[in-house]
Coordinates of C-alpha atoms and ligand atoms in Angstrom, one line a residue:
X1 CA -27.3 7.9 -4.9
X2 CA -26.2 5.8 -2.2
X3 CA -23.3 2.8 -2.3
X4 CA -23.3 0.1 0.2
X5 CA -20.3 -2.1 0.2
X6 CA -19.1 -5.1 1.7
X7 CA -15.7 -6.8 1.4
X8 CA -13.9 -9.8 3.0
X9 CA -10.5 -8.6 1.5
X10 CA -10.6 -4.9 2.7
X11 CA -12.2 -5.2 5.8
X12 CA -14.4 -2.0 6.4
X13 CA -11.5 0.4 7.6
X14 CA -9.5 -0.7 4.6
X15 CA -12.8 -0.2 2.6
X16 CA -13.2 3.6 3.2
X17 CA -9.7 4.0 2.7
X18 CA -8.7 2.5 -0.5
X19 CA -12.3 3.2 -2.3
X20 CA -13.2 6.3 -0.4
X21 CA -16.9 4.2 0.3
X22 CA -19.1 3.7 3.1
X23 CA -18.7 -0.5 4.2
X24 CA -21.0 -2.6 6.2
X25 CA -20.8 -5.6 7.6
X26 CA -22.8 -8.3 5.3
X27 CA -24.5 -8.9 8.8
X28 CA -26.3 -5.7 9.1
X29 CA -26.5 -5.4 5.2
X30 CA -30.2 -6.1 4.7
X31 CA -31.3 -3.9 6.9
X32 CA -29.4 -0.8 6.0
X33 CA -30.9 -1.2 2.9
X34 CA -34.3 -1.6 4.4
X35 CA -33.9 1.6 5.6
X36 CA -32.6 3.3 2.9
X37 CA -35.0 1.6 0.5
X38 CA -38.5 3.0 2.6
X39 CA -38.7 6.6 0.6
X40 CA -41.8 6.5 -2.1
X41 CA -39.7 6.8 -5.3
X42 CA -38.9 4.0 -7.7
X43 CA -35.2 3.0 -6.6
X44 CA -33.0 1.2 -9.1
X45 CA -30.7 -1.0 -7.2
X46 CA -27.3 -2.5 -8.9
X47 CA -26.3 -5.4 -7.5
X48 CA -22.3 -6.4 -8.0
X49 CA -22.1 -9.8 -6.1
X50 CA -19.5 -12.9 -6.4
X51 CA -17.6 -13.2 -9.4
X52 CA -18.4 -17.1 -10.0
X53 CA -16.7 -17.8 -13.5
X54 CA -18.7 -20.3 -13.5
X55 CA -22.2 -19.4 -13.4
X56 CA -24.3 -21.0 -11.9
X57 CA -28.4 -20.5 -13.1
X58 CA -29.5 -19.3 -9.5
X59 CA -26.4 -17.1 -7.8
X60 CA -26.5 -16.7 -4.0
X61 CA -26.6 -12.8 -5.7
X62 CA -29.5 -14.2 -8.0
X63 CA -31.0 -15.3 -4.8
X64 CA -30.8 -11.7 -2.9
X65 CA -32.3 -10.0 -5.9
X66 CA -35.0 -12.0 -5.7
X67 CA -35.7 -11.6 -1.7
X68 CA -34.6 -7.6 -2.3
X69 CA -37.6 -7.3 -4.7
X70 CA -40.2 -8.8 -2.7
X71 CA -39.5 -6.9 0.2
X72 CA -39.8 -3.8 -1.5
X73 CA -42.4 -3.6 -4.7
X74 CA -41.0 -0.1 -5.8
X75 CA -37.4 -1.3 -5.8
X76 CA -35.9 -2.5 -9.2
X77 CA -33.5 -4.5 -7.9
X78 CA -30.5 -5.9 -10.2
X79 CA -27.7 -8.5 -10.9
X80 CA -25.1 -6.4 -12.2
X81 CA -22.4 -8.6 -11.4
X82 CA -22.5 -10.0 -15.4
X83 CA -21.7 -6.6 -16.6
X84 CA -19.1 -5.7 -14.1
X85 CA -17.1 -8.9 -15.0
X86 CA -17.4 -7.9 -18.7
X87 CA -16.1 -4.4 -17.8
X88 CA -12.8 -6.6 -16.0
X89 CA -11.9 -8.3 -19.4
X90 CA -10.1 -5.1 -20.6
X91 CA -7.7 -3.6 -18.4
X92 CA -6.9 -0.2 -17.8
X93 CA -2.9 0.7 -18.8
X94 CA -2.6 1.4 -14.4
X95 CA -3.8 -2.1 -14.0
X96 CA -1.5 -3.9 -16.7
X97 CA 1.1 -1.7 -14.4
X98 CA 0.5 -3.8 -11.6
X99 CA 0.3 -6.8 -12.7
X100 CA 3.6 -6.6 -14.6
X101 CA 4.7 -5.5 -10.9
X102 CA 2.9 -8.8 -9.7
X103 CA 4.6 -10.7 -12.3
X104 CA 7.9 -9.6 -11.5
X105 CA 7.9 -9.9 -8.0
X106 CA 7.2 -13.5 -9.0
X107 CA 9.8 -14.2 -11.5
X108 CA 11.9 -13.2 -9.0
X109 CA 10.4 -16.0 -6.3
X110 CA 10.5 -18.8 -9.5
X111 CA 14.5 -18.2 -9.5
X112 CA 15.2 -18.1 -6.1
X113 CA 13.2 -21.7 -5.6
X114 CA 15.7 -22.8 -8.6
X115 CA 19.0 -21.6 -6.9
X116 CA 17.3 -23.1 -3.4
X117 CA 16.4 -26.2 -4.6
X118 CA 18.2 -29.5 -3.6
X119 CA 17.4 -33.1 -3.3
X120 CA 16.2 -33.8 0.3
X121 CA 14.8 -30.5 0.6
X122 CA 11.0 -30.3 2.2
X123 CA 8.6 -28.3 -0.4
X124 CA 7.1 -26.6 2.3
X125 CA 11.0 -25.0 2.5
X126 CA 10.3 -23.9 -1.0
X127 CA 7.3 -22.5 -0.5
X128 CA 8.4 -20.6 2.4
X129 CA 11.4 -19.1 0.4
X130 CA 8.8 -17.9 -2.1
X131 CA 6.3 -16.2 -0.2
X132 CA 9.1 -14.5 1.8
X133 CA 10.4 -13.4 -1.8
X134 CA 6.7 -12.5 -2.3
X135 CA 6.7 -10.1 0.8
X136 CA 10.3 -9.0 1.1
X137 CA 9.7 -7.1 -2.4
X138 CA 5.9 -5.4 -1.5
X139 CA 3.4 -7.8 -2.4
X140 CA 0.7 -8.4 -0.1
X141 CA 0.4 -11.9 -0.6
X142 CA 0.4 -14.9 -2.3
X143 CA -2.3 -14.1 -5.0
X144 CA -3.5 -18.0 -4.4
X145 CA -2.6 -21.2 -2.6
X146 CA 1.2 -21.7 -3.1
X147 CA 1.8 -25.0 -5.4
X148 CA 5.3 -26.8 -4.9
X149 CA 4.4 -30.1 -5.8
X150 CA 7.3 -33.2 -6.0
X151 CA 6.9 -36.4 -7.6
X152 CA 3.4 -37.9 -7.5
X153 CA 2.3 -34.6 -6.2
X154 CA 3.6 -32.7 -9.7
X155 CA 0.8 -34.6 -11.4
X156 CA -2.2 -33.0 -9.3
X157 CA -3.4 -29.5 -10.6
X158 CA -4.1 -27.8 -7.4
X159 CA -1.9 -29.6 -4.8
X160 CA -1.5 -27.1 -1.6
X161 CA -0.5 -29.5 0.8
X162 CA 3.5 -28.7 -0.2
X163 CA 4.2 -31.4 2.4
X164 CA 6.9 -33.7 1.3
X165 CA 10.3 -34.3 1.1
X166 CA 11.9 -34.9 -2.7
X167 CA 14.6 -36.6 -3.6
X168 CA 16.9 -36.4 -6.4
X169 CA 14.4 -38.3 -9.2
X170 CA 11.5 -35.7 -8.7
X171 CA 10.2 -33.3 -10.9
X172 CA 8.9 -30.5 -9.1
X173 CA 5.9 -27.9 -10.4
X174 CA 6.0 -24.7 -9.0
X175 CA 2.6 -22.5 -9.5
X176 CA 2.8 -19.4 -7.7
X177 CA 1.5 -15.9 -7.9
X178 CA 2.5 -12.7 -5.6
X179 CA -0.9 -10.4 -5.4
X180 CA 0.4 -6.7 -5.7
X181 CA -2.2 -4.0 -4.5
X182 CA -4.6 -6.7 -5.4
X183 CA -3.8 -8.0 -8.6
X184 CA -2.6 -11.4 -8.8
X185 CA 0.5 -13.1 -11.0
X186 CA -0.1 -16.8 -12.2
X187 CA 3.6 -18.3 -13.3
X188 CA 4.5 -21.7 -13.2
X189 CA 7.8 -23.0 -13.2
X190 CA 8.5 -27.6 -13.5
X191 CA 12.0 -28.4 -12.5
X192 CA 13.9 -31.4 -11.6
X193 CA 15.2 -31.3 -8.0
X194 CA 18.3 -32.6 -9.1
X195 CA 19.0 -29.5 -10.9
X196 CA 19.6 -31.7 -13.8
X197 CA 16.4 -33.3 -15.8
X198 CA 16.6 -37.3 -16.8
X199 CA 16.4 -38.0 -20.6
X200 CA 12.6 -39.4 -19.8
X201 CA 12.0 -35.7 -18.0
X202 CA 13.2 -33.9 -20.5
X203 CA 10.8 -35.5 -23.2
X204 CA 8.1 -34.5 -21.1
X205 CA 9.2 -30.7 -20.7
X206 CA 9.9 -30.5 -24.0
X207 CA 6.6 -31.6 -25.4
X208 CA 4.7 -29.3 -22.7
X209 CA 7.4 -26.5 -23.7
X210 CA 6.5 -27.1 -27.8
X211 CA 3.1 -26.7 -27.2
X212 CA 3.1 -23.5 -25.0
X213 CA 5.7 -22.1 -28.0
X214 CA 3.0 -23.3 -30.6
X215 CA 0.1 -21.8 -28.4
X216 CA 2.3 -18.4 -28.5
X217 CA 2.6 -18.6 -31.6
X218 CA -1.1 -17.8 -31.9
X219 CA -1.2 -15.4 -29.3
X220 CA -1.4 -12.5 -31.6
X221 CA -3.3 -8.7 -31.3
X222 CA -6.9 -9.3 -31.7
X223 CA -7.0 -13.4 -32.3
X224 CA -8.8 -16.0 -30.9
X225 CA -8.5 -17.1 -28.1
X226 CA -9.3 -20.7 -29.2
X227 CA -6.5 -20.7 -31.3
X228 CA -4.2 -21.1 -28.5
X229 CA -5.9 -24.0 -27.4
X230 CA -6.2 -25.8 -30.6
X231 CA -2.6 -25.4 -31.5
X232 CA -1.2 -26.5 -27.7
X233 CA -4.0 -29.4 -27.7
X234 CA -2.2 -30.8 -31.4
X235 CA 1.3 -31.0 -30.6
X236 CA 0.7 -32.3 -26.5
X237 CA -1.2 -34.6 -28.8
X238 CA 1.4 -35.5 -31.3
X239 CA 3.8 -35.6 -28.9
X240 CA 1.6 -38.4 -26.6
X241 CA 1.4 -40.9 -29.2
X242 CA 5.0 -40.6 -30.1
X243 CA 6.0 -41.4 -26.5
X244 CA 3.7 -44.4 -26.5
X245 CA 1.6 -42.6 -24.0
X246 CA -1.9 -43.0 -26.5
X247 CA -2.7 -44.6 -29.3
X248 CA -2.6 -41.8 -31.8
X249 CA -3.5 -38.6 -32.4
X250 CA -7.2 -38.6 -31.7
X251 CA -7.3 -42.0 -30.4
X252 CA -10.5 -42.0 -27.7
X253 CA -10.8 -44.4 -25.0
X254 CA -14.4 -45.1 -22.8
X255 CA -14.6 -42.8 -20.5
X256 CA -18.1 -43.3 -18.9
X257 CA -18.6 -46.7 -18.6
X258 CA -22.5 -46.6 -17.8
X259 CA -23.3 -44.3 -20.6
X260 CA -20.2 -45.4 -23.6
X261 CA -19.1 -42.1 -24.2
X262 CA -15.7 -41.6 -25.1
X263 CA -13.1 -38.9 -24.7
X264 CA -10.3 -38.1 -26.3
X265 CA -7.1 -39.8 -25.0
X266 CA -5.5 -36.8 -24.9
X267 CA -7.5 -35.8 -21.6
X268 CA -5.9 -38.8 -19.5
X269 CA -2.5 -36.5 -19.5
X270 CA -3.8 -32.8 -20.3
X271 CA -7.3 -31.8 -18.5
X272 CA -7.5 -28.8 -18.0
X273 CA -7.9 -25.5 -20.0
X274 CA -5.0 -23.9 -22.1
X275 CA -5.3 -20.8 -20.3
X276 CA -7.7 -18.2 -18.4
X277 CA -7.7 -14.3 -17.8
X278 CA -5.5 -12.8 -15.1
X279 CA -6.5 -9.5 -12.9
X280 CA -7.7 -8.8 -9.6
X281 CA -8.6 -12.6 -9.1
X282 CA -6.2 -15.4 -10.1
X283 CA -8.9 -16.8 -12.7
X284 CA -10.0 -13.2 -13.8
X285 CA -12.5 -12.6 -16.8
X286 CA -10.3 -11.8 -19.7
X287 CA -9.2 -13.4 -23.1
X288 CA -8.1 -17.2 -22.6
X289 CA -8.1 -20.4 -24.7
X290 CA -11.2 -22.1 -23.6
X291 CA -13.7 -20.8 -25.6
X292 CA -14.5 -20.7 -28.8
X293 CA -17.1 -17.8 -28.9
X294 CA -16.0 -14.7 -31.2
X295 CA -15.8 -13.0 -27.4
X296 CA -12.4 -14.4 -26.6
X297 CA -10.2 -11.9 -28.7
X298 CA -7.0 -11.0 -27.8
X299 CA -7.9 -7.0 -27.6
X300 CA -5.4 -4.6 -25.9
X301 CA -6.3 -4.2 -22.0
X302 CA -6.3 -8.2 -22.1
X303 CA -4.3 -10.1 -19.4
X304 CA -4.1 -13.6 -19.6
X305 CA -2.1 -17.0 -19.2
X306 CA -0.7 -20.1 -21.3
X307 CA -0.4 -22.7 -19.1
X308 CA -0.4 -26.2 -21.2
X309 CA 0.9 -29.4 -19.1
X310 CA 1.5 -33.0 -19.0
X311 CA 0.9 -35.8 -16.1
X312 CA 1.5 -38.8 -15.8
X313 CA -0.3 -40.0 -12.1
X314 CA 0.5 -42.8 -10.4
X315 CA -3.0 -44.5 -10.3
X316 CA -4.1 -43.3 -14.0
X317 CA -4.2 -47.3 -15.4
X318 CA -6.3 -48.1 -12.0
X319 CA -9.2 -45.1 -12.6
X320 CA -9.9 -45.9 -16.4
X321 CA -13.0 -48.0 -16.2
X322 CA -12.7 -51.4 -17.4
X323 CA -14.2 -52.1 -20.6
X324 CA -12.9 -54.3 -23.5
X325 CA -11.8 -51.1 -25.7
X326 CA -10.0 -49.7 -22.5
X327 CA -8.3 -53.1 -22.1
X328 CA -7.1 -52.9 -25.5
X329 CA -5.4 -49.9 -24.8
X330 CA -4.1 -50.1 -21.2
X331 CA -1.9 -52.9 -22.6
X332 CA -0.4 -50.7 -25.2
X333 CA 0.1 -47.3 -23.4
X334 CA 1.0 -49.6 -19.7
X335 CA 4.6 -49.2 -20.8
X336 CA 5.2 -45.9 -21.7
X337 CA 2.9 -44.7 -18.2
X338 CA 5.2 -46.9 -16.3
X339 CA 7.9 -45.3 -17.8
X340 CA 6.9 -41.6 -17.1
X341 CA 5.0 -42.4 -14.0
X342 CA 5.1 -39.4 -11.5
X343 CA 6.4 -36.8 -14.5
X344 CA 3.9 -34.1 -13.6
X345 CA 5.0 -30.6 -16.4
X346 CA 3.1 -27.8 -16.5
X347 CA 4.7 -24.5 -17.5
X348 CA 2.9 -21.1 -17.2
X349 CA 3.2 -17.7 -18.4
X350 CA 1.7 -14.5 -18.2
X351 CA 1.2 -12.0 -21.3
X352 CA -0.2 -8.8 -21.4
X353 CA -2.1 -6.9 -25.0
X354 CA -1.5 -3.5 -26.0
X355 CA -1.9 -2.0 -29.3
X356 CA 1.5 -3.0 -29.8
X357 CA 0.8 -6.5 -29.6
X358 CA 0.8 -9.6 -27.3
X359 CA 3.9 -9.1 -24.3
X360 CA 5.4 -12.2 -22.7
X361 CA 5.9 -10.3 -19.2
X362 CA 7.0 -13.5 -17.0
X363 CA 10.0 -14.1 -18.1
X364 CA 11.6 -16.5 -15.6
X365 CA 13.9 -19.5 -17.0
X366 CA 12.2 -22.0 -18.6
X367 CA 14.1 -23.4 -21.4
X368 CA 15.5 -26.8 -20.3
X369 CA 19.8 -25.4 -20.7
X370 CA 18.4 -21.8 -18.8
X371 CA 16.5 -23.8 -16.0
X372 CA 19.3 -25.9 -15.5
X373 CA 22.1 -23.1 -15.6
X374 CA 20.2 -21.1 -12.9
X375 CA 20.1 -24.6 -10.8
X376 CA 23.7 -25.2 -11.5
X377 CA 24.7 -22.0 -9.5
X378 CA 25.1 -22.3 -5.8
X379 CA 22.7 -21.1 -2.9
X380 CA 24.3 -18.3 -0.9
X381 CA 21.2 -17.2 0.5
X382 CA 18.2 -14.8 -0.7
X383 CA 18.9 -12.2 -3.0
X384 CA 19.9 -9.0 -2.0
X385 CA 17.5 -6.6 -0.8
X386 CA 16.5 -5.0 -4.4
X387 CA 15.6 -1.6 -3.9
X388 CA 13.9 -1.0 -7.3
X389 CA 11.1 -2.9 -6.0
X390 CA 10.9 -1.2 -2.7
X391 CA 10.9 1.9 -4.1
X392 CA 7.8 0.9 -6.8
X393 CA 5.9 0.4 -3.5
X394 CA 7.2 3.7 -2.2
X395 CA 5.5 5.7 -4.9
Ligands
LIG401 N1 -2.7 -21.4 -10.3 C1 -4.0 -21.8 -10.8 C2 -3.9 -21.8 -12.3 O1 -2.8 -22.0 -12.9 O2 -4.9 -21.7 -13.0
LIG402 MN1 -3.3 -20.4 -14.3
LIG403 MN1 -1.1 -21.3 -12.0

């Protein structure tokens, strides 16, 4: 039994060191295993390629299989990569250990940006200050691209330009995650950069922050998934129409124009999934709120995120196509979009299952009075040096 590995992350020294493996470069990998494969016997080959969450019908892993087996009739040559990322749903009790170090380490980062922040600032100064938090206390690095996103920005998902000065009318999203020995926290924090959130603000925090609480509340030992989603999709929905911002609960608008298809309103404002596993990659397999297939439990070893969110962009009456139905309804929501215009809220937490029950491990502000308390204190520079964390990296 041979195993060949290759990985970008490690690099081959780091490789043999952490895994104790022989590495290759990806280069030279075909034909190491063109040598290795020559001997007469029937050789069973796993394959562990890309973890694509989603799959695609041919894989570039699909693909090598495929060559693998021609070139060598006696090999049975296998995608194994399915079953390995069924084996990362369920997390060992050493790996919920680091990403509760993970999630700490980022915690920490979330309230030094809200004792940093002023009007004025840059968000690339934020950002700095968080991945220096990041470091200072032992993680590697961020887990994924830094988000510190201001104003118009706080309303795209993935923003990672964090290029822009705010001023005091901003709202600004913060998704961030320190990677600790490899495994990677997912916390976002929305605050004003005021310190102080506007009456329209706060509405829109407050809707995001009832649904997260309802999705919670479903985020029990060995439930569905789904029922996270189904609960946080309901009350951002309630919450919409009561704000003017759609027509009513369930209210659909066209959004295809070629093909009339609709969509729920709902999606102008909240398009994106309630919440996704955590682990070694940012979007991990694992228990989230997507899906509704009996798979998604909430079993102990599961590590996962509820991440439900709001935005208002600055274009959204521009992109809906322009068909009489749509008309009808950009004149009644045009108000309440003007109104909240640039409010970008997402808020984001990580828990962890044991057979004790669902944990809410990131526990960073995020109640409206605790976000602005923490604001509210002065900045007298970064924390002191916290030794607790230096010393988890010690051992
Ligand atoms: N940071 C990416 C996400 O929240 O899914
Ligand atoms: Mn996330
Ligand atoms: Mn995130």
């Amino acid at each position: 039994e041979r195993e060949v590995w290759t990985g970008a992350r490690l690099g081959l020294p780091g490789i043999e060191r952490t895994l104790g493996l022989e590495g290759r470069e990806s280069a030279t990998l075909l034909r190491v295993l063109d040598s290795l494969l020559t001997g007469d016997s029937t050789t069973i080959l796993n394959i562990v390629g890309d973890f694509a969450l989603g799959r695609q019908s041919q894989t570039e892993t699909d693909q090598r299989v495929a060559a693998l087996t021609k070139r060598h009739p006696r090999v049975v040559a296998r995608n194994v990569t399915a079953a390995v990322a069924e084996l990362r749903r369920i997390k060992s009790a050493a790996e919920l250990d680091l990403i509760r170090k993970a999630v700490a380490i980022t915690v920490d980062a979330q309230r030094e940006a809200m004792r940093f922040i002023e009007p004025g600032q840059n968000e690339f100064e934020v950002q700095a200050l968080i991945e220096y938090t990041f470091r200072r206390n032992g993680a590697e690095r961020p887990g994924f691209s830094t988000i510190v996103g201001s104003g118009p920005n706080s309303t795209t998902l993935h923003y990672n330009a964090d290029d822009r000065f705010f001023d005091r009318n901003d709202v600004i999203v913060m998704d961030i995650g320190a990677a600790y020995h490899g495994y990677s926290a997912d916390v976002t924090r929305t605050v004003p950069a005021s310190g102080k959130f506007s009456a329209d603000q706060r509405a829109i925090y407050q809707a995001v922050r009832n649904a997260q609480a309802a999705a919670e509340r479903q985020a029990k030992l060995n439930a569905q998934g789904h029922l996270m989603a189904d609960s946080a999709s309901a009350v951002i929905e309630a919450a919409l129409a009561k704000l003017g911002l759609i027509e009513a609960p369930g209210a659909t608008y066209d959004c295809n124009m070629a093909a009339s298809q609709q969509c729920d309103q709902l999606f102008l404002y909240y398009m994106h999934g309630v919440g996704h596993g955590i682990g070694l990659d940012v979007h991990d397999p694992g228990a989230a709120g997507g899906s509704g297939s009996g798979a998604a439990l909430l079993v102990p070893g599961s590590a996962f995120t509820i991440e439900p969110g709001i935005y208002v962009r600055p274009n959204l009456l521009d992109i809906i196509p322009k068909t009489p139905r749509n008309l009808a309804m950009i004149a009644k929501i045009r108000p309440a979009v003007e109104r909240y215009r640039n409010i970008g809220v997402r808020i984001e937490d990580d828990y962890i299952v044991t057979e004790q029950g669902v944990e809410w491990i990131s526990r960073a502000p995020r109640e409206i009075s605790e976000i602005e308390a923490l604001m509210a204190q002065p900045w007298t520079g970064p924390a002191p040096r916290d030794i607790t964390k230096i010393d988890w990296y010690r051992r």
